[in-house]
Amino acid sequence: MSDSNRVIIFDTTLRDGEQSPGATMTLEEKLQVAELLDEMGVDVIEAGFPVASPGDFEAVSEVAKLVKNAGVAGLARANQRDIEVAAQAVKNCEKPRIHTFISTSPVHMKYKLRKEPEQVIEMIAESVKLARSLVDDVEWSAEDATRTERDFLCRCVETAIKAGATTINIPDTVGYTVPEEFFEIITMLKERVPGAEKVIFSTHCHNDLGLAVANSLAGVKAGARQIECTINGIGERAGNAALEEVVMAMRVRNDVFPYTTGIRTEMLTRASKLVSAVTGFPVQYNKAIVGRNAFAHESGIHQDGVLKHTQTYEIMKPEDVGAGKSALVMGKHSGRHAFRTKLKELGYELSDNAFEDAFQRFKELADRKKHVYDEDIEALVDENIATAADARKVVTLTVIAGTMGPQTATLTVEEEGRHKTVQASGNGPVDATFNAIKQAFPHEAKLALYQVHAVTEGTDAQAEVSVRLEDREAGISATGRAADPDTLVASAKAYLAALNRLEARKRRVGAGRMQGGETLSEEARRSGP
Ligand code: KIV
Ligand code: ZN
């Protein structure tokens, strides 16, 4: 694979991504994202539009100081002030880049810029020349390039190259083009424009027709060697090409797209989660590569296939994108193979008749219930489970909270008819409550999830709390759920329910292991996806 097939990944999550309505990030959040992008191997980070606001300027200059490997770009319109401010913002970076742009399509020139084509040509020459006098690395973009008249686009690109641009970006600003057309545009520019061989062509595709990734890849096939993209595909309107998708398409279908990138793909899920957390934009469940269902299987036929050989229904390994392992989601479409595997994981070995009986009851339950949790399955097959889940109960709970800390919880619990009262403090009322439970029933399990939902609306809403505890040494976890108008009471009940279940499960799985049994987790770890 020669270097001519190396594709530069230009991430614009912090600039075009932040332009998504509602996706504003604080300086600290931008720095967190930039650090992760840098570590992940992004080549160029477009950190903002420095002239837009003092906050944007500060973000670009702080990112420029922070990054260790990536280049940092600042966006600028085709005017002196924008370009000088951008140069100032990126100056502390090892590899500073100015990215300057102007519209070239008839509709943009006439209604937005109110300029004649000849004036635009002049502005391209002047802006690129000025940028090039300030930094060596200058990217020029033809805004709305795909709706630009072809001969004029060639003239604009030629002007930018002559003035010193090192990268020529061809944005599909309104997400209008299609792969065949975009392929032709890049091919035409490379063939017709004098000096095209000296620069890198770049794609910047928006997703209004859902074609941003396909168009970017078509651009690369035609000879572009930079893709502009964002994590989770966020960006103006329907967003930009998603970084994780273009990178994985080139990796998984390297036979069709024989190109490389410098991206450490096992960091993609982390990057997706961070960007979702800081922007508050959820990732759709079925999002390619990073959605929570991307490696989850519910249908019986698929689960059976994946259990026999993961490649039956998976074209990449979840760990290649940092997604942990494939999940078999138990639901009404699940089949016997997955149900038997789940029972084994939960520590049950049933006779054929008992298994059939449990499977029928599972199907009936799954028809009525959206989510079938492990504890629902336990309850189906184990008469003792309800008693086990209730083995230790919350009797009373009083918590002192507020600004005057330390927050303290006084808890009375019941076990086998006997009451015990303990007191503990903590870093906040929830921590104090959980510490009190630990004091009453010492254990090593770690809190893996704590989630609160309001079941009804208003300040008197019923709070539903989920707690998952993990015994890492035993490789076992259990979830407890409880609802109460008092969030802390619900939290204490949920925690105790999880602890009761975890210990019951540990006893059961431990007994299975002693008889030579093993859990799915062990099997899965050994065979791998
Ligand atoms: O979509 C677009 O045209 C842009 C340019 C500023 C590159 O974001
Ligand atoms: Zn854009």
Coordinates of C-alpha atoms and ligand atoms in Angstrom, one line a residue:
M1 CA 0.0 0.0 0.0
S2 CA 1.7 3.2 -1.1
D3 CA 1.5 6.5 0.7
S4 CA -0.5 7.9 -2.1
N5 CA -3.4 5.9 -0.7
R6 CA -3.3 7.5 2.7
V7 CA -6.4 9.5 3.4
I8 CA -6.2 12.6 5.7
I9 CA -8.9 12.7 8.3
F10 CA -10.0 16.3 8.9
D11 CA -12.3 16.4 11.9
T12 CA -14.7 19.4 12.0
T13 CA -16.8 18.3 15.1
L14 CA -15.7 21.4 16.9
R15 CA -16.6 23.7 14.1
D16 CA -19.2 22.4 11.6
G17 CA -20.4 19.9 14.3
E18 CA -20.8 22.7 16.8
Q19 CA -22.9 24.6 14.3
S20 CA -25.7 22.0 14.8
P21 CA -28.5 23.8 16.5
G22 CA -28.2 23.1 20.2
A23 CA -24.7 21.5 20.1
T24 CA -22.7 24.3 21.7
M25 CA -19.8 23.1 23.8
T26 CA -17.9 24.9 26.6
L27 CA -14.2 25.5 26.3
E28 CA -13.5 22.7 28.7
E29 CA -15.6 20.2 26.7
K30 CA -13.9 21.3 23.4
L31 CA -10.5 20.6 24.9
Q32 CA -11.7 17.2 26.1
V33 CA -12.9 16.3 22.6
A34 CA -9.8 17.7 20.9
E35 CA -7.5 15.7 23.2
L36 CA -9.4 12.5 22.4
L37 CA -9.4 13.3 18.6
D38 CA -5.6 13.9 18.8
E39 CA -5.0 10.6 20.6
M40 CA -7.3 8.8 18.2
G41 CA -5.1 9.8 15.3
V42 CA -7.1 12.5 13.6
D43 CA -4.8 14.4 11.2
V44 CA -6.3 17.9 11.3
I45 CA -8.7 19.2 13.9
E46 CA -10.8 22.2 12.8
A47 CA -11.3 23.8 16.2
G48 CA -13.6 26.7 15.3
F49 CA -14.2 29.9 13.5
P50 CA -12.0 32.3 15.5
V51 CA -13.5 35.6 14.3
A52 CA -17.0 34.4 15.3
S53 CA -16.7 35.2 19.0
P54 CA -14.1 35.7 21.7
G55 CA -15.1 32.2 22.9
D56 CA -14.4 30.6 19.6
F57 CA -11.1 32.4 19.3
E58 CA -10.1 31.2 22.8
A59 CA -11.2 27.6 22.0
V60 CA -9.1 27.5 18.8
S61 CA -6.0 28.9 20.5
E62 CA -6.3 26.6 23.5
V63 CA -6.8 23.6 21.2
A64 CA -3.7 24.7 19.2
K65 CA -1.7 24.7 22.4
L66 CA -3.0 21.4 23.6
V67 CA -2.7 19.0 20.7
K68 CA 0.5 16.9 20.3
N69 CA 0.2 15.4 16.8
A70 CA -2.7 16.8 14.8
G71 CA -2.7 20.0 12.8
V72 CA -5.2 22.6 14.0
A73 CA -7.3 24.6 11.5
G74 CA -9.2 27.9 12.1
L75 CA -11.9 28.8 9.6
A76 CA -12.0 32.3 7.9
R77 CA -14.1 34.0 5.3
A78 CA -12.4 35.7 2.4
N79 CA -11.5 38.9 4.2
Q80 CA -8.4 40.3 5.9
R81 CA -9.8 40.4 9.5
D82 CA -11.1 36.8 9.5
I83 CA -7.8 35.5 8.1
E84 CA -5.5 37.5 10.4
V85 CA -7.6 36.5 13.5
A86 CA -7.5 32.8 12.4
A87 CA -3.7 33.0 11.9
Q88 CA -3.4 34.5 15.4
A89 CA -5.6 31.7 16.9
V90 CA -3.7 28.8 15.4
K91 CA -0.2 30.2 15.8
N92 CA 0.7 28.1 18.9
C93 CA 0.2 24.8 17.1
E94 CA 3.1 22.9 15.5
K95 CA 1.1 22.5 12.3
P96 CA -1.2 25.5 12.0
R97 CA -3.7 25.7 9.1
I98 CA -5.9 28.5 7.8
H99 CA -9.1 27.3 6.2
T100 CA -10.6 30.1 4.1
F101 CA -13.7 29.8 2.0
I102 CA -16.0 31.7 -0.3
S103 CA -19.2 30.8 -2.2
T104 CA -18.9 30.0 -5.8
S105 CA -22.4 28.8 -6.9
P106 CA -24.7 31.3 -8.9
V107 CA -27.4 31.3 -6.1
H108 CA -24.9 32.0 -3.3
M109 CA -22.9 34.6 -5.3
K110 CA -26.1 36.5 -6.4
Y111 CA -28.2 36.4 -3.2
K112 CA -25.8 35.8 -0.4
L113 CA -22.6 37.6 -1.4
R114 CA -24.2 40.0 -3.9
K115 CA -21.0 39.8 -5.9
E116 CA -20.2 39.2 -9.6
P117 CA -18.2 36.1 -10.5
E118 CA -15.1 38.2 -11.4
Q119 CA -15.2 39.8 -7.9
V120 CA -15.3 36.4 -6.4
I121 CA -12.2 35.3 -8.4
E122 CA -10.4 38.4 -7.2
M123 CA -11.3 37.7 -3.6
I124 CA -10.1 34.1 -3.9
A125 CA -6.7 35.3 -5.1
E126 CA -6.3 37.9 -2.4
S127 CA -7.6 35.8 0.5
V128 CA -5.4 32.8 -0.3
K129 CA -2.4 35.0 -0.9
L130 CA -2.8 36.7 2.5
A131 CA -3.4 33.4 4.3
R132 CA -0.3 31.9 2.7
S133 CA 1.8 34.9 3.8
L134 CA 0.8 34.0 7.4
V135 CA 1.0 30.1 7.4
D136 CA 2.4 27.5 5.1
D137 CA -0.7 25.3 5.2
V138 CA -3.7 26.9 3.6
E139 CA -6.9 25.2 2.7
W140 CA -9.3 26.9 0.3
S141 CA -13.0 25.8 0.0
A142 CA -15.5 26.6 -2.7
E143 CA -18.7 26.9 -0.7
D144 CA -21.6 25.2 -2.5
A145 CA -19.2 23.7 -5.0
T146 CA -21.5 21.0 -6.2
R147 CA -24.1 23.5 -7.4
T148 CA -21.3 25.6 -9.0
E149 CA -21.1 25.9 -12.8
R150 CA -18.3 23.5 -13.8
D151 CA -16.1 25.9 -15.9
F152 CA -16.3 28.6 -13.2
L153 CA -15.4 26.0 -10.5
C154 CA -12.3 25.1 -12.5
R155 CA -11.3 28.8 -12.7
C156 CA -11.8 29.3 -9.0
V157 CA -9.7 26.2 -8.1
E158 CA -7.0 27.3 -10.5
T159 CA -6.9 30.8 -8.9
A160 CA -6.6 29.3 -5.4
I161 CA -3.8 27.0 -6.4
K162 CA -1.9 29.8 -8.1
A163 CA -2.3 32.0 -4.9
G164 CA -0.7 29.2 -2.8
A165 CA -3.5 27.0 -1.5
T166 CA -2.1 23.5 -0.4
T167 CA -5.5 21.8 0.0
I168 CA -8.6 22.4 -2.2
N169 CA -11.8 21.4 -0.5
I170 CA -14.9 20.7 -2.6
P171 CA -17.9 21.0 -0.2
D172 CA -21.3 19.6 -1.0
T173 CA -22.6 22.4 1.3
V174 CA -26.3 21.6 0.9
G175 CA -26.0 17.8 0.6
Y176 CA -27.3 17.8 -2.9
T177 CA -24.9 15.7 -4.9
V178 CA -24.9 11.9 -5.5
P179 CA -21.8 9.6 -5.6
E180 CA -21.6 9.4 -9.4
E181 CA -21.8 13.1 -9.8
F182 CA -19.3 13.9 -7.0
F183 CA -16.9 11.3 -8.5
E184 CA -17.1 13.2 -11.8
I185 CA -16.5 16.6 -10.2
I186 CA -13.3 15.6 -8.5
T187 CA -12.1 13.7 -11.6
M188 CA -12.8 16.7 -13.7
L189 CA -10.9 19.1 -11.4
K190 CA -7.9 16.8 -11.2
E191 CA -7.8 16.4 -15.0
R192 CA -8.6 20.0 -16.1
V193 CA -7.1 22.4 -13.5
P194 CA -3.5 23.4 -14.1
G195 CA -1.4 22.7 -10.9
A196 CA -4.0 20.2 -9.6
E197 CA -1.2 17.6 -9.1
K198 CA 0.5 19.9 -6.5
V199 CA -2.5 20.0 -4.1
I200 CA -4.6 17.7 -2.0
F201 CA -8.3 17.5 -2.9
S202 CA -10.7 17.2 -0.1
T203 CA -14.3 16.2 0.4
H204 CA -16.8 18.0 2.8
C205 CA -20.2 16.3 2.3
H206 CA -23.4 17.2 4.1
N207 CA -26.0 14.6 4.7
D208 CA -29.3 16.2 3.6
L209 CA -30.1 13.2 1.4
G210 CA -28.3 10.7 3.6
L211 CA -25.5 10.4 1.1
A212 CA -22.6 12.2 2.9
V213 CA -20.6 9.1 3.5
A214 CA -21.2 7.5 0.1
N215 CA -20.3 10.9 -1.6
S216 CA -17.1 11.2 0.5
L217 CA -16.0 7.7 -0.5
A218 CA -16.8 8.4 -4.2
G219 CA -14.6 11.6 -3.9
V220 CA -11.7 9.5 -2.5
K221 CA -12.1 7.0 -5.3
A222 CA -11.8 9.9 -7.8
G223 CA -8.5 11.0 -6.1
A224 CA -9.4 13.2 -3.1
R225 CA -7.1 12.4 -0.2
Q226 CA -8.7 14.3 2.6
I227 CA -12.2 13.7 4.1
E228 CA -13.8 16.3 6.3
C229 CA -16.1 14.6 8.8
T230 CA -17.5 14.8 12.3
I231 CA -18.0 12.3 15.2
N232 CA -21.5 10.9 15.1
G233 CA -22.0 12.9 11.8
I234 CA -23.1 16.0 13.7
G235 CA -23.2 19.3 11.8
E236 CA -25.4 21.8 10.1
R237 CA -29.0 20.5 9.4
A238 CA -28.7 16.8 8.7
G239 CA -25.0 16.8 9.6
N240 CA -21.7 15.9 7.9
A241 CA -20.2 12.6 6.9
A242 CA -19.7 10.6 10.0
L243 CA -16.0 10.0 10.8
E244 CA -16.6 6.5 12.2
E245 CA -18.5 5.5 9.1
V246 CA -16.0 6.6 6.5
V247 CA -13.1 5.2 8.4
M248 CA -14.7 1.8 9.0
A249 CA -16.0 1.6 5.4
M250 CA -12.4 2.0 4.2
R251 CA -11.2 -0.6 6.7
V252 CA -13.9 -3.2 6.3
R253 CA -14.2 -2.9 2.5
N254 CA -10.5 -2.3 1.9
D255 CA -10.9 -4.5 -1.2
V256 CA -13.1 -1.8 -2.7
F257 CA -11.6 1.2 -1.0
P258 CA -7.8 0.4 -0.8
Y259 CA -7.0 3.4 1.4
T260 CA -5.6 3.8 4.9
T261 CA -6.1 6.4 7.6
G262 CA -4.2 7.0 10.9
I263 CA -7.3 6.4 13.0
R264 CA -7.1 4.1 16.0
T265 CA -10.5 2.6 15.4
E266 CA -10.8 1.0 18.8
M267 CA -11.3 4.5 20.2
L268 CA -14.4 5.3 18.0
T269 CA -17.0 4.3 20.5
R270 CA -15.3 6.4 23.2
A271 CA -15.2 9.4 20.9
S272 CA -18.9 8.9 20.0
K273 CA -19.9 8.7 23.7
L274 CA -17.9 11.8 24.6
V275 CA -19.3 13.9 21.8
S276 CA -22.9 12.7 22.6
A277 CA -22.3 13.6 26.3
V278 CA -20.9 17.1 25.7
T279 CA -23.4 18.1 23.0
G280 CA -26.4 16.4 24.6
F281 CA -27.2 14.8 21.2
P282 CA -28.2 11.2 21.7
V283 CA -26.8 8.6 19.3
Q284 CA -29.6 6.9 17.5
Y285 CA -29.9 3.2 18.6
N286 CA -29.4 1.9 15.1
K287 CA -26.5 4.3 14.1
A288 CA -23.9 2.5 12.1
I289 CA -20.7 1.6 14.0
V290 CA -21.4 3.3 17.3
G291 CA -25.2 2.9 17.9
R292 CA -26.1 0.7 20.9
N293 CA -27.8 -1.8 18.6
A294 CA -24.8 -1.9 16.1
F295 CA -23.7 -5.3 17.6
A296 CA -26.9 -6.4 19.3
H297 CA -29.1 -9.3 18.0
E298 CA -32.6 -10.1 19.0
S299 CA -34.0 -12.4 16.3
G300 CA -33.7 -16.1 17.0
I301 CA -32.2 -16.8 13.6
H302 CA -29.5 -14.2 14.0
Q303 CA -28.8 -15.1 17.6
D304 CA -28.4 -18.8 16.6
G305 CA -26.1 -17.7 13.8
V306 CA -23.9 -15.4 15.9
L307 CA -23.6 -18.1 18.6
K308 CA -22.4 -20.5 16.0
H309 CA -20.0 -18.1 14.3
T310 CA -20.1 -14.3 14.8
Q311 CA -19.3 -13.6 11.1
T312 CA -22.7 -15.0 10.1
Y313 CA -24.2 -11.6 11.1
E314 CA -21.3 -9.3 11.9
I315 CA -19.0 -7.8 9.3
M316 CA -16.6 -6.3 11.9
K317 CA -15.5 -7.2 15.4
P318 CA -17.1 -5.0 18.1
E319 CA -13.7 -4.6 19.8
D320 CA -12.3 -3.1 16.5
V321 CA -14.5 -0.1 17.2
G322 CA -14.2 -0.3 21.0
A323 CA -17.7 -1.6 21.5
G324 CA -17.1 -4.4 24.0
K325 CA -18.7 -7.7 22.9
S326 CA -21.8 -8.5 20.8
A327 CA -25.0 -8.6 22.8
L328 CA -27.8 -11.1 22.6
V329 CA -30.9 -9.1 23.5
M330 CA -33.6 -11.4 24.9
G331 CA -37.0 -10.6 23.4
K332 CA -39.9 -12.1 21.6
H333 CA -37.8 -12.9 18.6
S334 CA -35.2 -14.8 20.5
G335 CA -34.9 -18.5 19.9
R336 CA -34.0 -21.6 21.9
H337 CA -30.3 -21.4 21.3
A338 CA -30.0 -17.9 22.8
F339 CA -32.3 -18.8 25.6
R340 CA -30.3 -21.8 26.6
T341 CA -27.1 -19.8 26.4
K342 CA -28.6 -17.1 28.6
L343 CA -29.8 -19.6 31.2
K344 CA -26.3 -21.1 31.3
E345 CA -24.8 -17.6 31.8
L346 CA -27.2 -17.1 34.7
G347 CA -26.1 -20.4 36.2
Y348 CA -29.0 -22.7 35.3
E349 CA -28.8 -26.2 33.8
L350 CA -32.3 -27.4 33.1
S351 CA -33.6 -30.8 32.0
D352 CA -35.1 -30.9 28.5
N353 CA -38.7 -30.8 29.8
A354 CA -38.0 -28.0 32.3
F355 CA -36.2 -26.1 29.5
E356 CA -39.2 -26.4 27.1
D357 CA -41.5 -25.3 29.9
A358 CA -39.3 -22.2 30.7
F359 CA -38.9 -21.4 27.0
Q360 CA -42.7 -21.3 26.5
R361 CA -43.2 -19.1 29.6
F362 CA -40.4 -16.8 28.3
K363 CA -42.1 -16.4 24.9
E364 CA -45.4 -15.5 26.6
L365 CA -43.6 -13.0 28.8
A366 CA -41.7 -11.5 25.9
D367 CA -44.9 -11.0 24.0
R368 CA -46.2 -8.8 26.8
K369 CA -43.0 -7.0 27.9
K370 CA -40.8 -4.7 25.9
H371 CA -37.6 -5.6 27.8
V372 CA -37.0 -9.0 29.2
Y373 CA -34.3 -8.6 31.9
D374 CA -32.1 -11.3 33.4
E375 CA -34.1 -11.1 36.6
D376 CA -37.3 -11.8 34.6
I377 CA -35.7 -14.9 33.2
E378 CA -34.5 -15.9 36.7
A379 CA -38.0 -15.4 38.0
L380 CA -39.4 -17.7 35.3
V381 CA -37.2 -20.6 36.1
D382 CA -36.5 -20.2 39.8
E383 CA -39.2 -20.2 42.4
N384 CA -36.7 -19.1 45.0
I385 CA -35.7 -16.0 43.2
A386 CA -38.5 -13.7 44.4
T387 CA -37.6 -14.7 48.0
A388 CA -33.9 -14.2 47.2
A389 CA -34.5 -10.7 45.7
D390 CA -36.3 -9.8 48.9
A391 CA -33.9 -11.4 51.3
R392 CA -32.8 -8.1 52.9
K393 CA -35.1 -5.1 52.9
V394 CA -35.1 -1.4 53.7
V395 CA -37.2 -0.7 56.8
T396 CA -36.6 3.0 57.3
L397 CA -34.2 5.6 55.8
T398 CA -33.4 9.1 57.0
V399 CA -31.0 11.2 55.0
I400 CA -29.6 14.6 56.0
A401 CA -28.6 16.5 52.8
G402 CA -28.0 20.1 51.7
T403 CA -25.1 22.5 51.6
M404 CA -24.0 22.0 55.1
G405 CA -22.5 18.5 54.6
P406 CA -21.4 15.9 55.4
Q407 CA -24.5 14.2 54.0
T408 CA -25.5 11.4 56.4
A409 CA -27.8 8.4 56.0
T410 CA -29.4 6.5 58.9
L411 CA -30.7 3.2 57.6
T412 CA -32.6 0.4 59.3
V413 CA -32.7 -2.9 57.3
E414 CA -34.3 -6.3 57.9
E415 CA -32.7 -9.7 57.4
E416 CA -34.4 -12.9 58.4
G417 CA -36.8 -11.0 60.6
R418 CA -34.0 -9.2 62.5
H419 CA -33.5 -5.4 62.3
K420 CA -30.2 -3.6 62.1
T421 CA -29.6 0.2 62.2
V422 CA -26.4 1.8 60.7
Q423 CA -25.3 5.3 60.0
A424 CA -22.8 6.5 57.2
S425 CA -21.8 9.7 55.5
G426 CA -20.7 10.2 51.9
N427 CA -20.1 12.5 49.1
G428 CA -23.7 13.5 48.6
P429 CA -26.9 11.8 49.8
V430 CA -26.9 8.9 47.4
D431 CA -23.3 8.0 48.3
A432 CA -24.2 8.2 52.0
T433 CA -27.1 5.9 51.4
F434 CA -25.1 3.3 49.5
N435 CA -22.3 3.6 52.2
A436 CA -24.9 2.8 54.8
I437 CA -25.9 -0.4 52.9
K438 CA -22.2 -1.4 52.6
Q439 CA -21.9 -0.9 56.3
A440 CA -24.9 -3.1 57.0
F441 CA -23.9 -5.8 54.5
P442 CA -20.2 -5.6 53.7
H443 CA -19.4 -6.6 50.1
E444 CA -16.9 -6.2 47.4
A445 CA -19.2 -5.6 44.5
K446 CA -18.8 -2.4 42.6
L447 CA -21.5 0.0 41.4
A448 CA -21.6 -0.3 37.6
L449 CA -24.7 1.7 36.8
Y450 CA -26.9 4.1 38.7
Q451 CA -29.9 5.5 36.7
V452 CA -32.8 7.6 37.8
H453 CA -36.0 8.1 35.7
A454 CA -39.0 10.1 36.5
V455 CA -41.9 7.7 35.8
T456 CA -44.6 10.4 36.0
E457 CA -44.3 14.2 35.5
G458 CA -43.9 17.0 38.0
T459 CA -41.9 17.5 41.2
D460 CA -44.0 14.7 43.0
A461 CA -43.0 12.3 40.2
Q462 CA -42.5 8.6 41.1
A463 CA -38.7 8.0 40.7
E464 CA -37.7 4.7 39.2
V465 CA -34.1 3.8 40.0
S466 CA -31.9 1.1 38.4
V467 CA -28.7 -0.1 40.0
R468 CA -26.3 -2.6 38.6
L469 CA -23.6 -4.1 40.8
E470 CA -20.7 -6.1 39.4
D471 CA -18.5 -8.6 41.1
R472 CA -15.6 -8.3 38.8
E473 CA -13.6 -11.2 40.2
A474 CA -16.5 -13.6 39.7
G475 CA -17.5 -12.0 36.4
I476 CA -21.1 -11.7 37.5
S477 CA -23.4 -8.7 37.7
A478 CA -27.0 -8.1 38.8
T479 CA -29.5 -5.3 38.4
G480 CA -32.1 -4.1 40.9
R481 CA -35.0 -1.7 40.2
A482 CA -37.3 0.1 42.6
A483 CA -39.8 2.9 42.4
D484 CA -40.8 5.4 45.1
P485 CA -41.8 9.1 45.2
D486 CA -38.6 9.6 47.3
T487 CA -35.5 9.1 45.0
L488 CA -33.3 8.1 47.9
V489 CA -35.6 5.5 49.2
A490 CA -35.9 4.1 45.6
S491 CA -32.1 4.1 45.4
A492 CA -31.7 2.2 48.6
K493 CA -34.3 -0.4 47.6
A494 CA -32.8 -0.8 44.1
Y495 CA -29.3 -1.2 45.5
L496 CA -30.4 -3.8 48.0
A497 CA -32.4 -5.7 45.4
A498 CA -29.3 -5.8 43.1
L499 CA -27.1 -7.0 46.0
N500 CA -29.6 -9.7 47.0
R501 CA -29.7 -10.9 43.4
L502 CA -26.0 -10.7 42.9
E503 CA -25.4 -12.9 45.9
A504 CA -28.1 -15.4 44.9
R505 CA -26.6 -15.5 41.4
K506 CA -23.1 -15.9 42.7
R507 CA -24.2 -18.9 44.8
R508 CA -25.9 -20.5 41.9
V509 CA -23.1 -19.9 39.3
G510 CA -20.5 -21.0 41.9
A511 CA -22.4 -24.2 42.5
G512 CA -22.6 -24.8 38.7
R513 CA -18.9 -24.2 38.3
M514 CA -18.1 -26.7 41.1
Q515 CA -20.0 -29.2 39.0
G516 CA -17.9 -28.5 36.0
G517 CA -20.3 -25.9 34.5
E518 CA -19.1 -22.6 33.0
T519 CA -20.7 -19.3 32.2
L520 CA -21.3 -17.8 28.7
S521 CA -18.9 -15.0 29.6
E522 CA -16.1 -17.6 29.9
E523 CA -17.1 -19.3 26.7
A524 CA -17.4 -16.0 24.9
R525 CA -14.1 -14.8 26.2
R526 CA -12.4 -18.0 24.9
S527 CA -14.0 -18.2 21.5
G528 CA -14.1 -14.5 20.9
P529 CA -16.3 -12.9 18.2
Ligands
KIV1 O1 -20.5 23.2 4.3 C1 -19.6 24.0 3.9 O2 -19.6 24.5 2.8 C2 -18.7 24.5 4.9 C3 -17.6 25.3 4.4 C4 -17.3 26.4 5.4 C5 -16.4 24.4 4.3 O3 -18.8 24.1 6.1
ZN2 ZN -20.1 22.3 6.2

